[in-house]
């Protein structure tokens, strides 16, 4: 049994995420996890909330709550929304967990033993108005690289350039907005990534078939300008993982915490440890190559802005530790999903957020559209017109209509059981051949994590059944040859079961409804398509499912477009 470890970039705790965030990591990771399970893999699918750093502190301050209380509440909100979108995590953890505290401190100690940690005095921004140092996202200003005026002190979200707060032009406090800032000296620990540059370069070169987006970003950071820079891994904050050298205090680092981008990726491992503690499982067989992880295939999913930290920062931690940790085998990065002529904006409430999406439509509608338009090779755009068109055409007309026509016709002419009689002929053989070719192509695209191509192939599989039904016309055949009509409908009913199995990674609720309607728990993958369309034998009872997908009318679409144009309304 192939073993597949899957991690999705962990979302910040600070609020509800929009659909662009969802398609950038969690949703495609879930698609692949569901597919891998369907193909018989042993899967470990891990995600968590990213709870440290300035986003958490600023959001808690805005909410008027202690940061620990705020994080606990928002973890539950994000967990509930993940469940609502049917994200099938084996464990949804928290980067503030005791397991992550222990592992982060362990890695810091090992990196120090390897000579890769250095204490340095650094110049950091201090706000006189706030009476504190302002690390990272506590400082906003203009990006010196691209001129974006709302760049943060850790990274410009416009051009993705990694920054220090002192790099920003016209900096201001993100807490108070004050520009009464000065630069003061403070001591911090630095990870000497520059010493690992050649090793990281060779490691990236050894990866087989990584997306161009992934490798190009990594190589740019390694080689452009002065190349890979050493990185501070501690901050002057109250909330976070206390700086320790393994189990021992770290003299001079009292009162400081580890930088969120140091501890956040370690939560992938810690989240698996959380799962193990909750279930009695063994997390080390997924992560330690000396404990069984040598045969694991590890796949990561993330937006392109997270690529540098996962191709350089996290691997530097794992490789630099000198321990046999499992590193990523395939890193799937995504471009951005834009919204209706502009960008999704959390601050402006522009676009559709995960909770709002589930208020107006079930998750399968969103899953299908987002995955079939995944921003794999370039930024893509969500428009309400495209959403309406594709839902109506793909889900309602092609798949839903097929299920409805077949089951209702059978009920009216043969009753609620698979009819016997008749034989399959050339048309049925041709359909099975077509389906076999297309299912094998679907598998190749899913194996390669080519999501849009896989969605297009799945839709073509649905279309093939519709075309067969149109040409066979059992409603006409029934008038002259009821036995042959029975054979045609028997095949069509089996197609519903087949479609449920193939479609479940994309639209799990509709797939469950199709299987329930066919009154079967047989969800075996169709390695042999001819056998797969004979699973439901004559006499097997079924029920007519409820309408799988309702069409979206123009008035409803227009109302949604107006509601989500900006200024989030609860």
PDB file of C-alpha atoms in Angstrom, residues 124-384:
ATOM      1  CA  UNK A 124      14.523  46.925  14.773  1.00  0.00           C
ATOM      2  CA  UNK A 125      11.728  49.427  14.666  1.00  0.00           C
ATOM      3  CA  UNK A 126      10.549  50.758  18.029  1.00  0.00           C
ATOM      4  CA  UNK A 127       7.311  52.718  18.393  1.00  0.00           C
ATOM      5  CA  UNK A 128       7.433  55.459  20.979  1.00  0.00           C
ATOM      6  CA  UNK A 129       3.658  55.805  20.820  1.00  0.00           C
ATOM      7  CA  UNK A 130       3.108  52.100  21.505  1.00  0.00           C
ATOM      8  CA  UNK A 131       6.062  51.675  23.868  1.00  0.00           C
ATOM      9  CA  UNK A 132       7.318  48.514  22.204  1.00  0.00           C
ATOM     10  CA  UNK A 133       9.333  46.970  19.390  1.00  0.00           C
ATOM     11  CA  UNK A 134       7.342  46.455  16.216  1.00  0.00           C
ATOM     12  CA  UNK A 135       8.417  43.225  14.552  1.00  0.00           C
ATOM     13  CA  UNK A 136       7.248  42.103  11.129  1.00  0.00           C
ATOM     14  CA  UNK A 137       3.588  42.802  10.494  1.00  0.00           C
ATOM     15  CA  UNK A 138       3.373  45.427  13.183  1.00  0.00           C
ATOM     16  CA  UNK A 139       5.077  47.706  10.646  1.00  0.00           C
ATOM     17  CA  UNK A 140       3.502  48.764   7.352  1.00  0.00           C
ATOM     18  CA  UNK A 141       4.855  50.974   4.632  1.00  0.00           C
ATOM     19  CA  UNK A 142       5.900  51.224   0.996  1.00  0.00           C
ATOM     20  CA  UNK A 143       7.767  48.315  -0.580  1.00  0.00           C
ATOM     21  CA  UNK A 144      11.252  49.380  -1.725  1.00  0.00           C
ATOM     22  CA  UNK A 145      11.093  46.803  -4.521  1.00  0.00           C
ATOM     23  CA  UNK A 146       7.755  47.481  -6.254  1.00  0.00           C
ATOM     24  CA  UNK A 147       6.348  50.597  -4.578  1.00  0.00           C
ATOM     25  CA  UNK A 148       3.276  48.866  -3.129  1.00  0.00           C
ATOM     26  CA  UNK A 149       2.074  51.200  -0.376  1.00  0.00           C
ATOM     27  CA  UNK A 150       0.627  48.589   1.999  1.00  0.00           C
ATOM     28  CA  UNK A 151       3.592  46.247   2.251  1.00  0.00           C
ATOM     29  CA  UNK A 152       4.151  44.497   5.558  1.00  0.00           C
ATOM     30  CA  UNK A 153       7.380  44.278   7.495  1.00  0.00           C
ATOM     31  CA  UNK A 154       7.960  40.604   6.652  1.00  0.00           C
ATOM     32  CA  UNK A 155       6.926  40.366   3.017  1.00  0.00           C
ATOM     33  CA  UNK A 156       5.311  42.400   0.269  1.00  0.00           C
ATOM     34  CA  UNK A 157       2.153  40.586  -0.762  1.00  0.00           C
ATOM     35  CA  UNK A 158       2.234  42.384  -4.114  1.00  0.00           C
ATOM     36  CA  UNK A 159       5.669  41.253  -5.373  1.00  0.00           C
ATOM     37  CA  UNK A 160       6.356  38.521  -2.726  1.00  0.00           C
ATOM     38  CA  UNK A 161       9.758  40.010  -1.846  1.00  0.00           C
ATOM     39  CA  UNK A 162      10.890  39.061   1.654  1.00  0.00           C
ATOM     40  CA  UNK A 163      11.489  42.165   3.755  1.00  0.00           C
ATOM     41  CA  UNK A 164      12.609  43.412   7.120  1.00  0.00           C
ATOM     42  CA  UNK A 165      10.589  46.163   8.826  1.00  0.00           C
ATOM     43  CA  UNK A 166      13.554  48.501   8.469  1.00  0.00           C
ATOM     44  CA  UNK A 167      13.414  48.085   4.676  1.00  0.00           C
ATOM     45  CA  UNK A 168      10.051  49.813   4.339  1.00  0.00           C
ATOM     46  CA  UNK A 169       9.726  53.360   3.054  1.00  0.00           C
ATOM     47  CA  UNK A 170       7.550  55.720   5.153  1.00  0.00           C
ATOM     48  CA  UNK A 171       6.925  53.073   7.839  1.00  0.00           C
ATOM     49  CA  UNK A 172       4.052  53.318  10.315  1.00  0.00           C
ATOM     50  CA  UNK A 173       2.811  51.299  13.278  1.00  0.00           C
ATOM     51  CA  UNK A 174       0.133  48.768  12.400  1.00  0.00           C
ATOM     52  CA  UNK A 175      -1.161  49.112  15.968  1.00  0.00           C
ATOM     53  CA  UNK A 176      -1.640  52.853  16.270  1.00  0.00           C
ATOM     54  CA  UNK A 177      -0.752  54.194  12.835  1.00  0.00           C
ATOM     55  CA  UNK A 178       1.952  56.307  14.465  1.00  0.00           C
ATOM     56  CA  UNK A 179       4.942  57.364  12.435  1.00  0.00           C
ATOM     57  CA  UNK A 180       6.854  58.269  15.613  1.00  0.00           C
ATOM     58  CA  UNK A 181       9.214  55.370  15.093  1.00  0.00           C
ATOM     59  CA  UNK A 182      12.900  54.884  15.710  1.00  0.00           C
ATOM     60  CA  UNK A 183      15.378  52.123  15.154  1.00  0.00           C
ATOM     61  CA  UNK A 184      16.850  50.497  18.256  1.00  0.00           C
ATOM     62  CA  UNK A 185      19.257  47.627  18.773  1.00  0.00           C
ATOM     63  CA  UNK A 186      17.967  44.290  20.072  1.00  0.00           C
ATOM     64  CA  UNK A 187      19.500  40.801  20.182  1.00  0.00           C
ATOM     65  CA  UNK A 188      18.039  37.912  18.225  1.00  0.00           C
ATOM     66  CA  UNK A 189      18.892  34.451  16.941  1.00  0.00           C
ATOM     67  CA  UNK A 190      19.579  33.995  13.232  1.00  0.00           C
ATOM     68  CA  UNK A 191      19.435  30.801  11.199  1.00  0.00           C
ATOM     69  CA  UNK A 192      22.484  30.821   8.941  1.00  0.00           C
ATOM     70  CA  UNK A 193      20.637  29.801   5.794  1.00  0.00           C
ATOM     71  CA  UNK A 194      23.467  31.111   3.644  1.00  0.00           C
ATOM     72  CA  UNK A 195      25.614  28.175   4.782  1.00  0.00           C
ATOM     73  CA  UNK A 196      22.960  25.801   3.439  1.00  0.00           C
ATOM     74  CA  UNK A 197      22.590  27.493   0.045  1.00  0.00           C
ATOM     75  CA  UNK A 198      24.489  24.898  -1.994  1.00  0.00           C
ATOM     76  CA  UNK A 199      22.807  22.015  -0.206  1.00  0.00           C
ATOM     77  CA  UNK A 200      19.353  23.511  -0.773  1.00  0.00           C
ATOM     78  CA  UNK A 201      20.210  24.205  -4.414  1.00  0.00           C
ATOM     79  CA  UNK A 202      21.218  20.583  -4.966  1.00  0.00           C
ATOM     80  CA  UNK A 203      18.153  19.341  -3.095  1.00  0.00           C
ATOM     81  CA  UNK A 204      15.830  21.404  -5.323  1.00  0.00           C
ATOM     82  CA  UNK A 205      17.668  20.170  -8.436  1.00  0.00           C
ATOM     83  CA  UNK A 206      17.116  16.585  -7.294  1.00  0.00           C
ATOM     84  CA  UNK A 207      13.322  16.968  -7.251  1.00  0.00           C
ATOM     85  CA  UNK A 208      11.555  15.339 -10.164  1.00  0.00           C
ATOM     86  CA  UNK A 209       8.890  17.193 -12.087  1.00  0.00           C
ATOM     87  CA  UNK A 210       8.196  20.070  -9.729  1.00  0.00           C
ATOM     88  CA  UNK A 211       5.939  22.784 -11.204  1.00  0.00           C
ATOM     89  CA  UNK A 212       7.779  25.623 -12.932  1.00  0.00           C
ATOM     90  CA  UNK A 213       6.080  28.098 -10.582  1.00  0.00           C
ATOM     91  CA  UNK A 214       7.609  26.344  -7.568  1.00  0.00           C
ATOM     92  CA  UNK A 215      11.168  25.970  -8.818  1.00  0.00           C
ATOM     93  CA  UNK A 216      11.352  29.422 -10.395  1.00  0.00           C
ATOM     94  CA  UNK A 217      10.413  31.141  -7.129  1.00  0.00           C
ATOM     95  CA  UNK A 218      12.869  29.018  -5.136  1.00  0.00           C
ATOM     96  CA  UNK A 219      15.721  29.608  -7.572  1.00  0.00           C
ATOM     97  CA  UNK A 220      15.051  33.337  -7.626  1.00  0.00           C
ATOM     98  CA  UNK A 221      15.437  33.513  -3.867  1.00  0.00           C
ATOM     99  CA  UNK A 222      18.584  31.395  -3.969  1.00  0.00           C
ATOM    100  CA  UNK A 223      20.418  33.271  -6.684  1.00  0.00           C
ATOM    101  CA  UNK A 224      19.048  36.771  -7.282  1.00  0.00           C
ATOM    102  CA  UNK A 225      20.980  39.684  -5.827  1.00  0.00           C
ATOM    103  CA  UNK A 226      23.067  38.618  -2.853  1.00  0.00           C
ATOM    104  CA  UNK A 227      21.437  35.171  -2.792  1.00  0.00           C
ATOM    105  CA  UNK A 228      19.923  33.371   0.156  1.00  0.00           C
ATOM    106  CA  UNK A 229      20.160  35.451   3.316  1.00  0.00           C
ATOM    107  CA  UNK A 230      20.416  34.443   6.961  1.00  0.00           C
ATOM    108  CA  UNK A 231      17.077  34.826   8.701  1.00  0.00           C
ATOM    109  CA  UNK A 232      16.105  35.971  12.170  1.00  0.00           C
ATOM    110  CA  UNK A 233      14.127  33.269  13.952  1.00  0.00           C
ATOM    111  CA  UNK A 234      13.183  35.108  17.155  1.00  0.00           C
ATOM    112  CA  UNK A 235      10.992  38.100  17.923  1.00  0.00           C
ATOM    113  CA  UNK A 236      10.204  40.496  20.760  1.00  0.00           C
ATOM    114  CA  UNK A 237       6.634  39.352  21.369  1.00  0.00           C
ATOM    115  CA  UNK A 238       4.642  38.017  24.290  1.00  0.00           C
ATOM    116  CA  UNK A 239       2.601  35.422  22.396  1.00  0.00           C
ATOM    117  CA  UNK A 240       4.493  32.518  20.863  1.00  0.00           C
ATOM    118  CA  UNK A 241       6.826  29.637  21.621  1.00  0.00           C
ATOM    119  CA  UNK A 242       9.416  30.668  24.237  1.00  0.00           C
ATOM    120  CA  UNK A 243      12.993  30.550  22.991  1.00  0.00           C
ATOM    121  CA  UNK A 244      14.733  27.511  24.428  1.00  0.00           C
ATOM    122  CA  UNK A 245      17.641  25.334  23.329  1.00  0.00           C
ATOM    123  CA  UNK A 246      15.769  22.038  23.360  1.00  0.00           C
ATOM    124  CA  UNK A 247      14.757  21.560  27.001  1.00  0.00           C
ATOM    125  CA  UNK A 248      17.266  24.098  28.290  1.00  0.00           C
ATOM    126  CA  UNK A 249      16.974  27.868  28.751  1.00  0.00           C
ATOM    127  CA  UNK A 250      18.711  30.025  26.155  1.00  0.00           C
ATOM    128  CA  UNK A 251      20.723  32.681  28.015  1.00  0.00           C
ATOM    129  CA  UNK A 252      20.077  36.161  26.725  1.00  0.00           C
ATOM    130  CA  UNK A 253      16.839  35.154  25.002  1.00  0.00           C
ATOM    131  CA  UNK A 254      14.581  35.468  28.009  1.00  0.00           C
ATOM    132  CA  UNK A 255      11.187  36.954  27.177  1.00  0.00           C
ATOM    133  CA  UNK A 256      11.546  36.326  23.454  1.00  0.00           C
ATOM    134  CA  UNK A 257       9.618  33.887  21.251  1.00  0.00           C
ATOM    135  CA  UNK A 258      10.398  32.055  18.039  1.00  0.00           C
ATOM    136  CA  UNK A 259       9.462  33.777  14.801  1.00  0.00           C
ATOM    137  CA  UNK A 260       6.138  32.528  13.445  1.00  0.00           C
ATOM    138  CA  UNK A 261       7.704  31.492  10.130  1.00  0.00           C
ATOM    139  CA  UNK A 262      10.142  29.273  12.014  1.00  0.00           C
ATOM    140  CA  UNK A 263       7.534  27.442  14.072  1.00  0.00           C
ATOM    141  CA  UNK A 264       4.590  27.370  11.620  1.00  0.00           C
ATOM    142  CA  UNK A 265       5.926  24.731   9.177  1.00  0.00           C
ATOM    143  CA  UNK A 266       7.092  22.601  12.103  1.00  0.00           C
ATOM    144  CA  UNK A 267       3.379  22.350  12.971  1.00  0.00           C
ATOM    145  CA  UNK A 268       2.993  19.935  10.048  1.00  0.00           C
ATOM    146  CA  UNK A 269       5.051  17.493  12.080  1.00  0.00           C
ATOM    147  CA  UNK A 270       3.550  18.581  15.392  1.00  0.00           C
ATOM    148  CA  UNK A 271       0.043  18.279  13.971  1.00  0.00           C
ATOM    149  CA  UNK A 272       0.780  14.660  13.122  1.00  0.00           C
ATOM    150  CA  UNK A 273       2.041  14.218  16.683  1.00  0.00           C
ATOM    151  CA  UNK A 274      -1.224  15.763  17.918  1.00  0.00           C
ATOM    152  CA  UNK A 275      -3.099  13.187  15.797  1.00  0.00           C
ATOM    153  CA  UNK A 276      -0.973  10.398  17.294  1.00  0.00           C
ATOM    154  CA  UNK A 277      -1.617  11.546  20.843  1.00  0.00           C
ATOM    155  CA  UNK A 278      -5.356  11.672  20.138  1.00  0.00           C
ATOM    156  CA  UNK A 279      -5.603   8.314  18.358  1.00  0.00           C
ATOM    157  CA  UNK A 280      -2.724   6.219  19.649  1.00  0.00           C
ATOM    158  CA  UNK A 281      -1.116   6.288  16.201  1.00  0.00           C
ATOM    159  CA  UNK A 282       2.566   6.551  15.324  1.00  0.00           C
ATOM    160  CA  UNK A 283       3.559   9.934  13.915  1.00  0.00           C
ATOM    161  CA  UNK A 284       7.244   9.137  13.516  1.00  0.00           C
ATOM    162  CA  UNK A 285       6.608   6.582  10.762  1.00  0.00           C
ATOM    163  CA  UNK A 286       5.350   9.519   8.668  1.00  0.00           C
ATOM    164  CA  UNK A 287       8.196  11.926   9.413  1.00  0.00           C
ATOM    165  CA  UNK A 288      11.371  10.091  10.487  1.00  0.00           C
ATOM    166  CA  UNK A 289      13.181   8.213   7.760  1.00  0.00           C
ATOM    167  CA  UNK A 290      14.798   6.032  10.407  1.00  0.00           C
ATOM    168  CA  UNK A 291      11.330   5.141  11.738  1.00  0.00           C
ATOM    169  CA  UNK A 292       9.603   4.126   8.490  1.00  0.00           C
ATOM    170  CA  UNK A 293       9.086   7.385   6.568  1.00  0.00           C
ATOM    171  CA  UNK A 294      11.564   6.419   3.860  1.00  0.00           C
ATOM    172  CA  UNK A 295       8.731   4.963   1.760  1.00  0.00           C
ATOM    173  CA  UNK A 296       6.356   7.936   2.272  1.00  0.00           C
ATOM    174  CA  UNK A 297       5.558  10.297  -0.604  1.00  0.00           C
ATOM    175  CA  UNK A 298       5.141  13.789   0.845  1.00  0.00           C
ATOM    176  CA  UNK A 299       3.080  16.350  -1.107  1.00  0.00           C
ATOM    177  CA  UNK A 300       2.572  19.980  -0.055  1.00  0.00           C
ATOM    178  CA  UNK A 301      -0.064  22.452  -1.303  1.00  0.00           C
ATOM    179  CA  UNK A 302       0.194  26.235  -1.010  1.00  0.00           C
ATOM    180  CA  UNK A 303      -0.216  29.627  -2.632  1.00  0.00           C
ATOM    181  CA  UNK A 304       2.776  31.060  -4.469  1.00  0.00           C
ATOM    182  CA  UNK A 305       3.485  33.579  -1.684  1.00  0.00           C
ATOM    183  CA  UNK A 306       4.309  30.671   0.641  1.00  0.00           C
ATOM    184  CA  UNK A 307       6.734  28.926  -1.720  1.00  0.00           C
ATOM    185  CA  UNK A 308       9.972  30.535  -0.421  1.00  0.00           C
ATOM    186  CA  UNK A 309       9.333  29.391   3.126  1.00  0.00           C
ATOM    187  CA  UNK A 310       8.580  25.815   2.044  1.00  0.00           C
ATOM    188  CA  UNK A 311      11.351  25.408  -0.518  1.00  0.00           C
ATOM    189  CA  UNK A 312      14.040  27.134   1.553  1.00  0.00           C
ATOM    190  CA  UNK A 313      13.140  27.996   5.152  1.00  0.00           C
ATOM    191  CA  UNK A 314      11.486  24.771   6.278  1.00  0.00           C
ATOM    192  CA  UNK A 315      13.918  22.512   4.353  1.00  0.00           C
ATOM    193  CA  UNK A 316      16.797  24.476   5.917  1.00  0.00           C
ATOM    194  CA  UNK A 317      15.393  23.574   9.330  1.00  0.00           C
ATOM    195  CA  UNK A 318      14.956  19.894   8.462  1.00  0.00           C
ATOM    196  CA  UNK A 319      18.234  19.396   6.591  1.00  0.00           C
ATOM    197  CA  UNK A 320      20.230  21.595   8.944  1.00  0.00           C
ATOM    198  CA  UNK A 321      19.107  19.634  12.012  1.00  0.00           C
ATOM    199  CA  UNK A 322      21.281  16.700  10.949  1.00  0.00           C
ATOM    200  CA  UNK A 323      18.426  14.326  11.704  1.00  0.00           C
ATOM    201  CA  UNK A 324      16.692  12.020   9.187  1.00  0.00           C
ATOM    202  CA  UNK A 325      13.493  14.013   8.674  1.00  0.00           C
ATOM    203  CA  UNK A 326      11.232  13.483   5.685  1.00  0.00           C
ATOM    204  CA  UNK A 327      11.339  16.379   3.222  1.00  0.00           C
ATOM    205  CA  UNK A 328       8.755  17.218   0.593  1.00  0.00           C
ATOM    206  CA  UNK A 329       8.698  15.177  -2.631  1.00  0.00           C
ATOM    207  CA  UNK A 330       6.283  17.331  -4.612  1.00  0.00           C
ATOM    208  CA  UNK A 331       5.262  20.918  -3.930  1.00  0.00           C
ATOM    209  CA  UNK A 332       2.121  22.121  -5.692  1.00  0.00           C
ATOM    210  CA  UNK A 333       1.942  25.907  -5.756  1.00  0.00           C
ATOM    211  CA  UNK A 334      -0.950  28.023  -6.970  1.00  0.00           C
ATOM    212  CA  UNK A 335      -1.300  31.485  -8.415  1.00  0.00           C
ATOM    213  CA  UNK A 336      -4.024  33.822  -7.179  1.00  0.00           C
ATOM    214  CA  UNK A 337      -7.768  33.702  -7.682  1.00  0.00           C
ATOM    215  CA  UNK A 338      -9.016  37.236  -8.278  1.00  0.00           C
ATOM    216  CA  UNK A 339     -12.543  38.485  -7.750  1.00  0.00           C
ATOM    217  CA  UNK A 340     -14.776  40.043 -10.396  1.00  0.00           C
ATOM    218  CA  UNK A 341     -12.372  42.506 -11.975  1.00  0.00           C
ATOM    219  CA  UNK A 342     -10.214  43.077  -8.888  1.00  0.00           C
ATOM    220  CA  UNK A 343      -8.852  41.238  -5.902  1.00  0.00           C
ATOM    221  CA  UNK A 344     -10.415  39.511  -2.953  1.00  0.00           C
ATOM    222  CA  UNK A 345      -9.933  41.814   0.020  1.00  0.00           C
ATOM    223  CA  UNK A 346     -10.302  40.706   3.620  1.00  0.00           C
ATOM    224  CA  UNK A 347      -9.911  44.268   4.901  1.00  0.00           C
ATOM    225  CA  UNK A 348     -12.533  45.689   2.506  1.00  0.00           C
ATOM    226  CA  UNK A 349     -14.890  42.712   2.722  1.00  0.00           C
ATOM    227  CA  UNK A 350     -14.724  42.353  -1.045  1.00  0.00           C
ATOM    228  CA  UNK A 351     -15.429  38.909  -2.423  1.00  0.00           C
ATOM    229  CA  UNK A 352     -17.000  35.761  -1.013  1.00  0.00           C
ATOM    230  CA  UNK A 353     -15.814  34.406   2.332  1.00  0.00           C
ATOM    231  CA  UNK A 354     -16.080  30.781   3.358  1.00  0.00           C
ATOM    232  CA  UNK A 355     -18.935  31.269   5.818  1.00  0.00           C
ATOM    233  CA  UNK A 356     -20.930  33.371   3.353  1.00  0.00           C
ATOM    234  CA  UNK A 357     -20.423  30.845   0.573  1.00  0.00           C
ATOM    235  CA  UNK A 358     -21.929  28.067   2.661  1.00  0.00           C
ATOM    236  CA  UNK A 359     -24.870  30.295   3.617  1.00  0.00           C
ATOM    237  CA  UNK A 360     -26.016  30.641   0.022  1.00  0.00           C
ATOM    238  CA  UNK A 361     -25.096  27.285  -1.570  1.00  0.00           C
ATOM    239  CA  UNK A 362     -23.925  23.812  -0.517  1.00  0.00           C
ATOM    240  CA  UNK A 363     -20.210  23.154  -0.652  1.00  0.00           C
ATOM    241  CA  UNK A 364     -20.209  21.024  -3.821  1.00  0.00           C
ATOM    242  CA  UNK A 365     -21.182  23.998  -5.990  1.00  0.00           C
ATOM    243  CA  UNK A 366     -18.145  25.901  -4.770  1.00  0.00           C
ATOM    244  CA  UNK A 367     -15.813  22.900  -4.791  1.00  0.00           C
ATOM    245  CA  UNK A 368     -16.590  22.107  -8.419  1.00  0.00           C
ATOM    246  CA  UNK A 369     -16.216  25.648  -9.705  1.00  0.00           C
ATOM    247  CA  UNK A 370     -13.069  26.479  -7.747  1.00  0.00           C
ATOM    248  CA  UNK A 371     -11.290  23.230  -8.584  1.00  0.00           C
ATOM    249  CA  UNK A 372     -12.265  23.274 -12.254  1.00  0.00           C
ATOM    250  CA  UNK A 373     -10.852  26.831 -12.429  1.00  0.00           C
ATOM    251  CA  UNK A 374      -7.866  26.295 -10.120  1.00  0.00           C
ATOM    252  CA  UNK A 375      -5.205  28.984 -10.727  1.00  0.00           C
ATOM    253  CA  UNK A 376      -2.469  26.502 -11.606  1.00  0.00           C
ATOM    254  CA  UNK A 377      -0.597  28.183 -14.459  1.00  0.00           C
ATOM    255  CA  UNK A 378      -1.707  31.787 -14.050  1.00  0.00           C
ATOM    256  CA  UNK A 379      -3.965  33.957 -11.941  1.00  0.00           C
ATOM    257  CA  UNK A 380      -7.633  33.263 -12.636  1.00  0.00           C
ATOM    258  CA  UNK A 381     -10.770  35.251 -11.938  1.00  0.00           C
ATOM    259  CA  UNK A 382     -14.039  34.463 -10.240  1.00  0.00           C
ATOM    260  CA  UNK A 383     -17.045  36.135 -11.860  1.00  0.00           C
ATOM    261  CA  UNK A 384     -20.656  35.511 -10.957  1.00  0.00           C
TER     262      UNK A 384
END
